[in-house]
XYZ file of C-alpha atoms in Angstrom:
706
model
C 97.682 87.181 89.528
C 96.226 89.348 92.338
C 92.986 90.931 91.104
C 92.528 88.484 88.227
C 89.108 86.841 87.928
C 88.831 83.306 86.544
C 85.838 82.694 84.281
C 84.176 85.905 85.534
C 83.616 84.281 88.927
C 86.675 83.682 91.147
C 88.500 86.927 91.951
C 92.022 86.393 93.312
C 92.764 88.445 96.452
C 96.076 87.122 97.837
C 98.590 84.281 97.574
C 98.499 81.662 100.315
C 101.395 79.418 99.303
C 103.252 77.604 96.536
C 103.932 73.921 95.908
C 105.846 71.853 93.420
C 103.553 72.456 90.493
C 100.958 74.962 91.619
C 100.332 78.125 93.589
C 97.409 78.486 95.989
C 95.488 81.730 96.275
C 92.678 83.077 98.383
C 89.806 84.206 96.187
C 86.268 85.559 96.326
C 83.485 83.542 94.698
C 81.436 86.391 93.200
C 78.460 84.136 92.464
C 77.990 82.557 95.910
C 79.621 85.352 97.880
C 82.083 83.165 99.807
C 85.824 82.887 100.314
C 87.509 79.991 98.499
C 91.018 78.713 97.825
C 92.141 78.449 94.200
C 95.027 76.188 93.190
C 96.605 77.480 89.978
C 98.987 75.350 87.905
C 102.369 77.013 87.414
C 102.823 78.333 83.841
C 105.814 76.108 83.068
C 103.602 73.025 83.456
C 100.458 74.280 81.713
C 101.788 73.273 78.285
C 102.767 69.760 79.416
C 99.930 67.308 78.610
C 101.100 64.896 81.330
C 100.893 67.554 84.011
C 97.556 68.912 82.842
C 96.189 65.366 82.851
C 97.486 64.895 86.393
C 95.940 68.211 87.441
C 92.546 67.227 86.046
C 92.786 63.796 87.647
C 93.444 65.383 91.046
C 90.270 67.443 90.747
C 88.179 64.486 89.598
C 89.501 62.173 92.323
C 89.251 64.649 95.185
C 85.790 65.878 94.185
C 84.380 62.439 95.037
C 85.771 62.488 98.575
C 83.100 63.606 101.022
C 84.246 63.805 104.637
C 84.298 66.474 107.351
C 88.037 65.787 107.571
C 88.837 66.306 103.864
C 89.070 69.668 102.114
C 86.094 69.953 99.732
C 86.646 70.472 96.002
C 84.059 72.867 94.532
C 85.034 73.423 90.898
C 87.840 73.286 88.358
C 88.465 74.707 84.918
C 90.691 76.542 82.476
C 90.848 80.269 81.828
C 93.058 81.690 79.071
C 95.435 78.725 79.254
C 95.582 78.646 83.055
C 94.322 75.522 84.828
C 92.821 75.938 88.274
C 90.985 74.015 91.010
C 88.575 75.730 93.407
C 88.413 74.280 96.899
C 87.233 74.982 100.403
C 89.105 77.796 102.173
C 90.277 76.393 105.520
C 91.178 78.688 108.399
C 93.828 77.521 110.806
C 97.436 76.326 110.726
C 99.076 73.236 109.302
C 100.423 70.660 111.740
C 104.043 71.176 110.601
C 103.887 74.827 111.665
C 102.539 73.782 115.061
C 105.357 71.242 115.510
C 107.990 73.810 114.498
C 106.579 76.334 116.964
C 105.980 74.014 119.932
C 108.475 71.221 119.421
C 106.232 68.509 120.869
C 102.450 68.270 120.522
C 100.508 66.937 123.499
C 100.318 63.185 122.877
C 96.562 62.987 123.445
C 96.021 65.836 120.977
C 98.377 64.094 118.545
C 96.309 60.918 118.843
C 93.075 62.871 118.246
C 94.548 64.436 115.102
C 95.779 61.056 113.820
C 92.356 59.508 114.498
C 90.664 62.159 112.354
C 93.228 61.670 109.580
C 92.456 57.934 109.710
C 88.788 58.789 109.245
C 89.654 60.823 106.127
C 91.887 58.056 104.755
C 89.144 55.480 105.303
C 86.912 57.470 102.940
C 89.659 57.773 100.314
C 90.752 54.156 100.574
C 87.118 53.068 100.291
C 87.170 54.614 96.803
C 90.507 52.944 95.997
C 92.326 56.277 96.248
C 95.764 56.375 97.907
C 96.822 59.855 99.045
C 100.580 59.162 98.669
C 101.631 62.433 100.341
C 100.484 62.309 103.967
C 102.669 64.746 105.902
C 102.009 67.411 108.575
C 102.102 70.152 105.938
C 98.956 68.594 104.424
C 97.057 68.377 107.720
C 95.290 71.626 108.581
C 94.307 72.112 112.218
C 91.285 74.417 112.436
C 90.475 76.811 115.303
C 87.952 74.301 116.686
C 90.645 71.593 116.889
C 89.319 69.492 113.997
C 91.551 68.686 111.046
C 91.228 68.823 107.279
C 93.419 66.620 105.079
C 94.275 68.481 101.914
C 96.269 68.279 98.715
C 95.468 65.056 96.945
C 97.940 66.454 94.406
C 99.628 63.117 93.813
C 96.681 60.955 94.815
C 96.042 58.025 92.525
C 93.197 55.634 92.049
C 94.643 52.117 92.320
C 93.381 51.169 88.886
C 94.812 54.294 87.261
C 97.345 53.857 84.472
C 99.326 56.751 85.926
C 99.677 54.930 89.240
C 101.761 52.288 87.515
C 104.655 54.671 86.886
C 107.827 54.126 88.856
C 108.179 57.793 89.762
C 108.815 58.295 93.491
C 106.447 61.025 94.628
C 105.905 62.576 98.033
C 108.204 64.051 100.658
C 111.181 61.824 101.520
C 110.851 62.196 105.297
C 107.330 60.724 105.247
C 107.288 58.232 102.366
C 106.910 54.513 102.984
C 109.724 52.061 102.187
C 107.801 50.694 99.200
C 107.203 54.227 97.934
C 110.934 54.969 98.197
C 111.559 51.915 96.005
C 109.010 52.949 93.390
C 106.729 49.987 94.035
C 102.967 49.927 93.576
C 101.305 51.523 96.545
C 98.376 50.440 98.659
C 96.501 52.007 101.552
C 99.273 50.669 103.819
C 101.614 53.323 102.427
C 99.400 56.120 103.774
C 99.302 54.329 107.150
C 103.117 54.306 107.296
C 103.270 58.030 106.469
C 100.705 58.784 109.172
C 102.829 56.799 111.617
C 105.784 59.071 110.788
C 103.589 62.144 111.335
C 102.465 60.816 114.715
C 106.084 59.974 115.612
C 107.188 63.537 114.839
C 104.255 65.050 116.745
C 105.017 63.318 120.051
C 108.828 63.531 119.860
C 109.388 66.785 117.968
C 111.840 64.869 115.738
C 111.680 62.976 112.465
C 112.502 59.256 112.656
C 114.914 59.572 109.737
C 116.879 62.573 108.524
C 119.827 63.200 106.246
C 121.598 65.724 104.033
C 119.428 64.986 101.003
C 116.247 63.241 99.911
C 118.063 60.178 98.584
C 119.819 59.435 101.888
C 116.552 59.876 103.775
C 114.729 57.550 101.374
C 117.420 54.897 101.839
C 116.975 55.095 105.610
C 113.231 54.602 105.160
C 114.034 51.314 103.426
C 116.932 50.006 105.532
C 117.060 51.618 108.990
C 114.996 51.048 112.117
C 113.593 54.075 113.973
C 114.349 54.738 117.608
C 111.239 54.046 119.691
C 109.504 57.397 120.419
C 109.924 56.878 124.164
C 113.725 56.899 123.807
C 113.387 60.509 122.642
C 110.459 61.627 124.805
C 110.150 59.529 127.997
C 106.626 60.832 128.548
C 105.243 58.977 125.511
C 102.678 56.442 126.659
C 103.690 52.818 125.847
C 100.299 52.110 124.260
C 100.613 55.088 121.924
C 104.207 54.105 121.181
C 103.018 50.618 120.202
C 100.474 52.115 117.787
C 103.154 54.291 116.170
C 105.621 51.452 115.796
C 103.007 49.183 114.258
C 102.064 51.819 111.691
C 105.765 52.203 110.780
C 106.523 48.543 110.106
C 108.762 48.038 107.045
C 106.533 45.235 105.768
C 103.166 46.672 104.610
C 101.437 43.451 105.706
C 102.644 43.945 109.303
C 101.017 47.383 109.610
C 97.380 48.018 110.441
C 95.272 46.279 107.810
C 93.154 49.429 107.274
C 93.044 53.045 108.388
C 89.886 52.125 110.283
C 91.840 49.584 112.354
C 94.401 52.226 113.224
C 91.641 54.692 114.171
C 90.023 52.111 116.476
C 93.362 51.534 118.236
C 93.859 55.292 118.669
C 90.331 55.705 120.011
C 90.912 52.875 122.487
C 94.029 54.680 123.700
C 92.157 57.986 124.012
C 89.291 56.361 125.898
C 91.581 54.563 128.305
C 90.595 51.129 127.038
C 93.085 48.296 126.440
C 94.834 48.764 123.101
C 94.447 45.336 121.516
C 96.693 45.312 118.487
C 96.362 42.497 115.934
C 98.412 39.397 116.695
C 100.572 39.959 113.632
C 102.105 42.878 115.468
C 104.026 40.503 117.737
C 105.588 38.731 114.776
C 106.464 42.020 113.168
C 108.033 43.320 116.397
C 110.088 40.153 116.690
C 111.534 40.793 113.248
C 111.890 44.521 113.780
C 113.476 44.532 117.243
C 115.066 41.110 117.515
C 112.794 40.121 120.395
C 112.282 36.581 121.586
C 109.339 34.728 120.030
C 105.902 35.664 121.324
C 104.635 33.935 124.410
C 101.082 32.665 124.463
C 99.529 33.832 127.734
C 96.156 32.379 126.918
C 94.640 35.854 126.657
C 96.531 38.141 124.334
C 99.754 37.750 122.420
C 102.574 39.520 124.224
C 106.201 40.166 123.477
C 109.055 40.475 125.928
C 111.163 43.253 124.456
C 114.937 42.988 124.605
C 117.122 45.497 126.366
C 117.174 48.650 124.320
C 114.247 47.388 122.311
C 110.729 48.691 122.410
C 110.654 51.514 124.936
C 108.964 50.996 128.277
C 108.115 53.963 130.427
C 107.530 53.228 134.120
C 106.849 56.897 134.778
C 103.448 58.400 134.319
C 102.782 60.292 131.119
C 101.919 63.629 132.662
C 99.124 63.950 135.197
C 96.962 61.401 133.399
C 99.488 58.579 133.425
C 99.138 56.252 130.435
C 96.107 55.257 128.484
C 94.556 53.575 131.483
C 94.407 50.289 129.577
C 96.524 47.149 129.434
C 99.077 47.133 126.666
C 99.371 44.108 124.445
C 103.113 44.345 125.066
C 104.378 42.687 128.285
C 106.073 45.765 129.690
C 107.012 46.782 133.221
C 103.899 47.980 134.940
C 103.526 51.689 135.556
C 103.122 52.684 139.167
C 99.408 52.843 139.812
C 97.806 56.084 140.931
C 95.298 56.046 143.711
C 92.652 58.314 145.128
C 92.110 61.522 143.234
C 94.594 60.605 140.489
C 92.407 57.671 139.440
C 89.343 59.900 139.368
C 91.201 62.455 137.264
C 92.284 59.803 134.746
C 88.737 58.490 134.381
C 87.234 61.957 134.054
C 89.898 62.955 131.530
C 89.261 59.907 129.382
C 85.524 60.530 129.421
C 86.137 64.183 128.597
C 88.149 63.199 125.537
C 85.352 60.919 124.368
C 82.873 63.718 124.881
C 85.101 66.115 122.963
C 85.356 63.746 120.018
C 81.597 63.209 119.950
C 81.090 66.963 120.164
C 83.331 67.463 117.120
C 81.706 64.662 115.137
C 78.191 66.077 115.540
C 79.339 69.471 114.343
C 79.474 71.249 117.689
C 82.839 72.699 116.832
C 81.432 75.063 114.248
C 83.138 76.148 111.054
C 86.116 78.357 110.110
C 84.534 81.413 111.684
C 83.780 80.030 115.105
C 81.322 81.568 117.531
C 82.991 83.362 120.444
C 81.725 82.249 123.852
C 82.774 82.969 127.426
C 84.807 80.415 129.404
C 82.781 79.638 132.562
C 84.411 80.049 135.978
C 84.833 76.526 137.377
C 87.436 77.327 140.030
C 86.919 75.421 143.308
C 84.409 73.099 141.644
C 84.895 69.302 141.705
C 86.612 68.098 138.551
C 83.616 66.113 137.264
C 81.359 69.158 137.723
C 83.873 71.415 135.972
C 84.190 69.056 132.996
C 80.410 68.781 132.622
C 80.022 72.566 132.850
C 82.682 73.284 130.237
C 81.327 70.714 127.786
C 77.775 71.953 128.278
C 78.922 75.467 127.395
C 80.519 74.194 124.166
C 84.195 73.700 125.077
C 86.418 70.638 124.705
C 88.643 69.352 127.512
C 92.398 69.631 127.033
C 95.023 68.556 129.545
C 94.227 67.944 133.220
C 97.200 68.589 135.495
C 97.279 67.690 139.172
C 99.322 70.133 141.277
C 99.729 70.736 145.017
C 97.644 73.496 146.538
C 97.017 74.287 150.185
C 93.920 76.476 149.700
C 91.892 74.442 147.171
C 90.438 71.122 148.265
C 91.952 68.046 146.659
C 90.032 67.027 143.544
C 88.733 70.559 142.894
C 89.760 72.751 139.972
C 92.333 75.447 140.704
C 92.295 77.273 137.367
C 91.664 76.956 133.646
C 93.663 77.879 130.560
C 92.244 79.878 128.767
C 91.198 81.830 131.849
C 87.634 82.071 133.104
C 85.430 84.866 131.703
C 87.541 85.297 128.555
C 85.961 84.916 125.129
C 87.158 81.943 123.086
C 86.062 80.109 119.943
C 83.395 77.460 120.506
C 85.113 74.057 120.678
C 88.363 75.441 122.156
C 90.177 72.929 124.375
C 90.343 74.144 127.991
C 93.242 72.888 130.115
C 92.559 72.306 133.813
C 94.766 72.439 136.874
C 93.397 70.281 139.707
C 94.432 70.403 143.328
C 95.961 67.330 144.948
C 95.994 69.066 148.304
C 98.827 70.558 150.277
C 102.293 69.200 149.707
C 103.984 69.582 153.079
C 107.398 68.845 151.672
C 107.578 72.109 149.732
C 106.499 75.650 150.467
C 103.793 76.887 148.090
C 103.594 80.483 146.917
C 100.917 82.438 145.069
C 101.473 83.173 141.382
C 101.090 86.932 140.773
C 98.517 88.147 138.261
C 100.438 89.401 135.231
C 97.491 90.569 133.106
C 98.214 93.818 131.222
C 101.800 94.017 132.480
C 104.687 94.669 130.122
C 107.267 91.924 129.625
C 109.749 93.593 131.989
C 107.050 94.139 134.620
C 105.969 90.499 134.344
C 109.518 89.181 134.706
C 110.182 91.363 137.733
C 106.911 90.340 139.420
C 107.730 86.643 138.942
C 111.347 86.943 140.057
C 110.316 88.900 143.146
C 107.900 86.063 143.987
C 110.630 83.450 143.658
C 109.376 82.077 140.333
C 111.048 81.577 136.953
C 109.619 83.692 134.103
C 109.274 82.273 130.620
C 107.941 84.198 127.648
C 105.668 82.155 125.391
C 104.755 82.843 121.792
C 102.845 86.108 121.459
C 99.203 85.721 120.487
C 96.265 87.827 119.405
C 93.896 89.207 122.009
C 90.615 91.062 121.622
C 90.877 92.526 125.120
C 94.553 93.311 125.832
C 96.597 95.903 123.971
C 99.735 94.969 122.070
C 102.923 94.115 123.987
C 101.169 93.512 127.304
C 100.493 90.167 128.957
C 97.330 88.611 127.523
C 97.423 85.398 129.565
C 99.684 83.300 131.754
C 100.122 79.691 132.789
C 99.588 79.045 135.656
C 97.014 81.776 136.133
C 97.277 84.435 138.817
C 96.372 83.223 142.293
C 97.433 79.638 141.617
C 99.735 78.165 144.281
C 102.899 76.533 143.039
C 106.201 75.415 144.473
C 108.936 77.991 144.797
C 111.130 78.097 141.716
C 108.334 76.903 139.409
C 108.205 78.269 135.863
C 105.386 80.613 134.904
C 104.847 81.257 131.217
C 103.352 84.553 130.096
C 102.045 85.369 126.636
C 102.215 88.904 125.248
C 99.389 90.289 123.158
C 99.711 91.005 119.463
C 96.519 93.032 119.678
C 93.381 92.094 117.828
C 93.877 89.498 115.147
C 94.346 91.185 111.805
C 92.554 89.774 108.782
C 92.571 90.838 105.161
C 89.524 92.872 104.180
C 87.768 91.180 101.231
C 86.794 93.052 98.081
C 83.058 93.868 98.013
C 83.057 96.462 95.227
C 80.414 95.534 92.649
C 78.320 93.629 95.192
C 74.906 94.728 96.407
C 74.708 96.077 99.938
C 73.318 92.795 101.329
C 75.672 90.461 99.455
C 78.643 92.660 100.363
C 77.578 92.643 104.009
C 77.438 88.813 103.957
C 80.945 88.591 102.489
C 82.291 90.933 105.144
C 80.394 89.163 107.946
C 81.740 85.773 106.825
C 85.254 87.224 106.954
C 84.679 88.506 110.496
C 83.933 92.161 109.727
C 80.935 94.487 109.982
C 79.465 97.093 107.637
C 79.904 100.211 109.733
C 77.313 102.334 107.934
C 74.865 99.589 106.976
C 71.867 101.493 108.385
C 72.963 104.841 106.947
C 75.157 104.259 103.899
C 76.538 106.999 101.677
C 74.820 107.234 98.280
C 76.204 108.864 95.129
C 74.862 109.032 91.603
C 76.470 106.666 89.121
C 75.702 104.535 86.095
C 75.713 101.406 88.307
C 72.412 99.892 89.492
C 70.863 101.132 92.706
C 72.494 99.796 95.934
C 75.669 98.629 94.142
C 78.822 99.106 96.253
C 81.094 101.622 94.507
C 83.785 102.081 97.160
C 84.837 100.666 100.532
C 86.927 101.934 103.425
C 89.301 100.282 104.327
C 90.093 99.075 100.809
C 90.293 95.391 99.901
C 93.465 93.700 101.129
C 93.882 95.998 104.135
C 94.606 94.492 107.551
C 91.755 94.931 110.002
C 91.025 93.494 113.438
C 88.218 91.007 113.942
C 84.788 92.670 114.112
C 86.293 95.810 112.570
C 84.017 98.071 110.540
C 84.103 98.637 106.787
C 82.143 101.622 105.448
C 80.691 101.447 101.952
C 79.565 103.939 99.322
C 76.528 102.897 97.276
C 75.101 103.849 93.905
C 71.886 105.820 93.825
C 71.671 105.037 90.152
C 72.032 107.492 87.218
C 70.858 111.079 87.762
C 67.276 111.445 86.390
C 66.350 113.966 83.689
C 65.074 117.238 85.163
C 62.133 119.175 83.628
C 61.098 122.812 84.097
C 57.839 123.971 85.687
C 56.422 127.078 83.979
C 53.451 129.181 85.180
C 51.340 131.816 83.330
C 48.638 133.502 85.408
C 46.410 136.344 84.031
C 43.768 138.346 85.839
C 43.249 138.681 89.539
C 44.938 135.864 91.426
C 48.187 133.994 92.023
C 49.622 130.593 91.031
C 52.575 129.054 92.914
C 54.414 125.691 92.565
C 56.493 123.612 94.979
C 59.484 123.764 92.622
C 60.603 125.387 89.424
C 62.046 122.030 88.253
C 61.125 118.385 88.800
C 62.931 115.044 88.124
C 61.463 112.641 85.615
C 58.804 110.558 87.290
C 58.572 112.974 90.187
C 55.691 115.224 91.238
C 55.027 118.952 91.698
C 52.367 120.748 93.778
C 50.381 123.694 92.311
C 48.501 126.193 94.500
C 45.893 128.518 92.853
C 44.513 131.461 94.859
C 42.000 133.966 93.238
C 41.936 137.548 94.529
C 38.772 138.879 96.208
C 36.041 139.312 93.643
C 37.686 136.981 91.126
C 37.170 133.360 90.121
C 39.102 130.887 87.968
C 37.579 130.995 84.547
C 40.024 128.598 82.850
C 43.103 126.443 83.647
C 45.329 124.203 81.518
C 48.105 121.859 82.682
C 46.274 120.795 85.818
C 43.007 118.913 85.999
C 39.901 119.427 88.116
C 40.464 123.059 89.085
C 37.523 124.613 90.986
C 36.452 128.234 90.365
C 37.695 129.201 93.811
C 41.146 127.539 93.242
C 42.934 125.164 95.637
C 46.002 122.885 95.864
C 46.681 120.274 93.158
C 49.395 117.629 92.541
C 50.840 116.691 89.154
C 52.378 113.176 89.416
C 54.760 111.076 87.273
C 56.184 114.011 85.365
C 57.497 112.954 81.968
C 58.258 116.366 80.430
C 58.146 120.121 80.993
C 55.164 121.254 83.061
C 53.261 124.266 81.663
C 50.404 125.760 83.726
C 48.102 128.527 82.397
C 45.399 129.995 84.646
C 42.936 132.856 83.769
C 41.020 134.696 86.506
C 37.710 136.650 85.824
C 36.158 139.385 87.950
C 32.722 138.707 89.401
C 30.094 141.624 88.572
C 28.869 143.017 91.934
C 25.058 143.327 92.568
C 23.272 146.554 93.837
C 20.665 146.216 96.630
C 16.944 146.915 95.576
C 15.237 150.078 97.069
C 11.701 149.157 95.935
C 9.242 148.667 98.845
C 6.349 147.601 96.693
C 4.651 144.807 98.516
C 1.990 144.033 95.941
C 3.071 144.762 92.438
C 0.093 142.918 91.132
C -2.363 145.791 92.082
C -0.693 148.458 90.013
C -0.419 150.671 93.060
C 2.939 151.143 94.859
C 4.637 153.291 97.369
C 7.946 154.929 96.556
C 10.508 156.508 98.759
C 11.427 160.147 98.668
C 14.737 160.463 96.945
C 15.832 162.916 99.582
C 15.186 160.452 102.388
C 17.218 157.409 103.281
C 16.300 154.270 101.391
C 15.801 150.973 103.193
C 16.673 147.782 101.374
C 13.741 145.892 99.953
C 13.278 142.530 101.608
C 11.351 141.202 98.643
C 12.962 139.633 95.648
C 12.511 142.051 92.702
C 13.473 140.652 89.395
C 16.634 141.777 87.767
C 14.871 143.686 85.023
C 13.193 145.909 87.570
C 16.488 146.617 89.265
C 18.109 147.431 86.003
C 15.263 149.704 84.884
C 15.236 151.486 88.185
C 18.897 152.044 87.997
C 18.719 153.354 84.430
C 15.887 155.742 85.132
C 17.517 157.180 88.175
C 14.143 157.544 89.849
C 12.196 155.779 92.535
C 9.157 155.210 90.350
C 8.104 151.619 90.332
C 6.873 149.894 87.230
C 3.256 148.914 87.337
């Protein structure tokens, strides 16, 4: 498939992945000069009318979905029996990969991701389209932190005949109970699946697992999930309540719409009270065996039984909980005072600002702009947050740690570090001082930048700290196998025995070089620029003669498909066009003079210069092949040559004149004076006529005619 071009437009460059009925490839759109993803139906299904109908329906349904959080569908078609769909190429990683690599995703980040997925589902559900396959593998997290929901491969419009089949589709770990039973699905099914995704993100575990899909599906129908907080005690009770509501067995007990779920998530992120619909209490009573709801006169609350809905009296990280009042009557979390309260408020506002920044497009696209992280060390937290957001960054986690040198409430360090280049929209984590903790001795974290792994471990152990090696990452500034960054950063004060994580460099991020052969210089340069590369010899390209049109790219170095670091250079060879016909320049000069030309041959349409120089005493009497020649010669240009050039020039000698010796001053009187032939003759200053001169010369005497 690699190298194949569909309908003379989409050239396949590499395979991205494979699903149940299709493969996905990266491809180059030769018409618009952009990278796209092409989903190609597997050959074994291409001859099945039911599958081809389903494939077409996917394209038609998804093409109508317009949202910044949904992968765009550009085109679809058939080429030599192969069905394909062309869609937006999304850079980034799917959420499942992130969960597998990290175990647990920061709960605020998880809530942000789920909120954006809700936004995408609201668009789909508004068109009566149920996704049916919401799972972390279908949620792409882009470099700017925004998500794209993809693969409406089993999406169905609610009024579709195909949606009435009893086939159970989707992945067993994420399907709703009604989907596991083959019932008709509504938008509530997608909400349940999103609840499972959110559950897995904050706990690192699936709510239900088993040896096979059937056993997992049965658990979806019959078993109750452990509350997320029983697995991860740091899960905020408000977020836990949102997850458990989304995962109710009864579709009517879940959020009524994806919009309702998004509003609850946004309330949690903003630190506002999470007011869940009253039906939640009834559903929790049934789900957890709680006592009936008690009317407090304000909101409906439930007293959970022992071992029921999880309550977490501890703070969820440095920010505590959501900052709001849960609709569940749970034990109150210990309140934070002083700087902790300020941090929570600032953090909540920062999250709101980050969401707004993403919604207005500040996060950029797949190829994000690289900007420098400002140095906000020793600045008050509110100033640091404002500075980072003004520069184009989002705010990640805010951790309060003891520090005896940085004033309480001021920023100690950032991750990524100050003065490093990062993609616009990157989330910056902050460590904030809570002042000196007299109960423990604080030590300085050594700077590990550019150290090898063994050097980093030794430096940390010598300082009384525990080394931990994180997942290696790409770095534009640090060579491979040396420390690119660390957390906490060098110079930060921490308690003795604290863990410091260091991240080794993989070197510059390697990308596949796209194919630009056949493109013009400018269109090829745009393709390379969009992929993160430069044309190394753009201002001075190599030209060779060929039968391709002028400025067509004939070759590239490195070749297409090669790995190359970001901003790497690709040199191109261009066509000068076919070699022009060459004509001869021929000269024939006779007489006294010379004729020279600038070349003995000239290309068709070119020009040649002719220089004609008569000898002394000669003039040009005739010339062919060049126009406007003066008798005394000169330099002439023959332009737009269309054939052999033949130049013929004839020179003629000029007859010299003899000076007159006649001194007659009055020829009209008949009397003249002649010179003695034996004496010198002085030239006559008069103007004798030529006949006289001739006669005098012929006679050989000095006798004047009278």
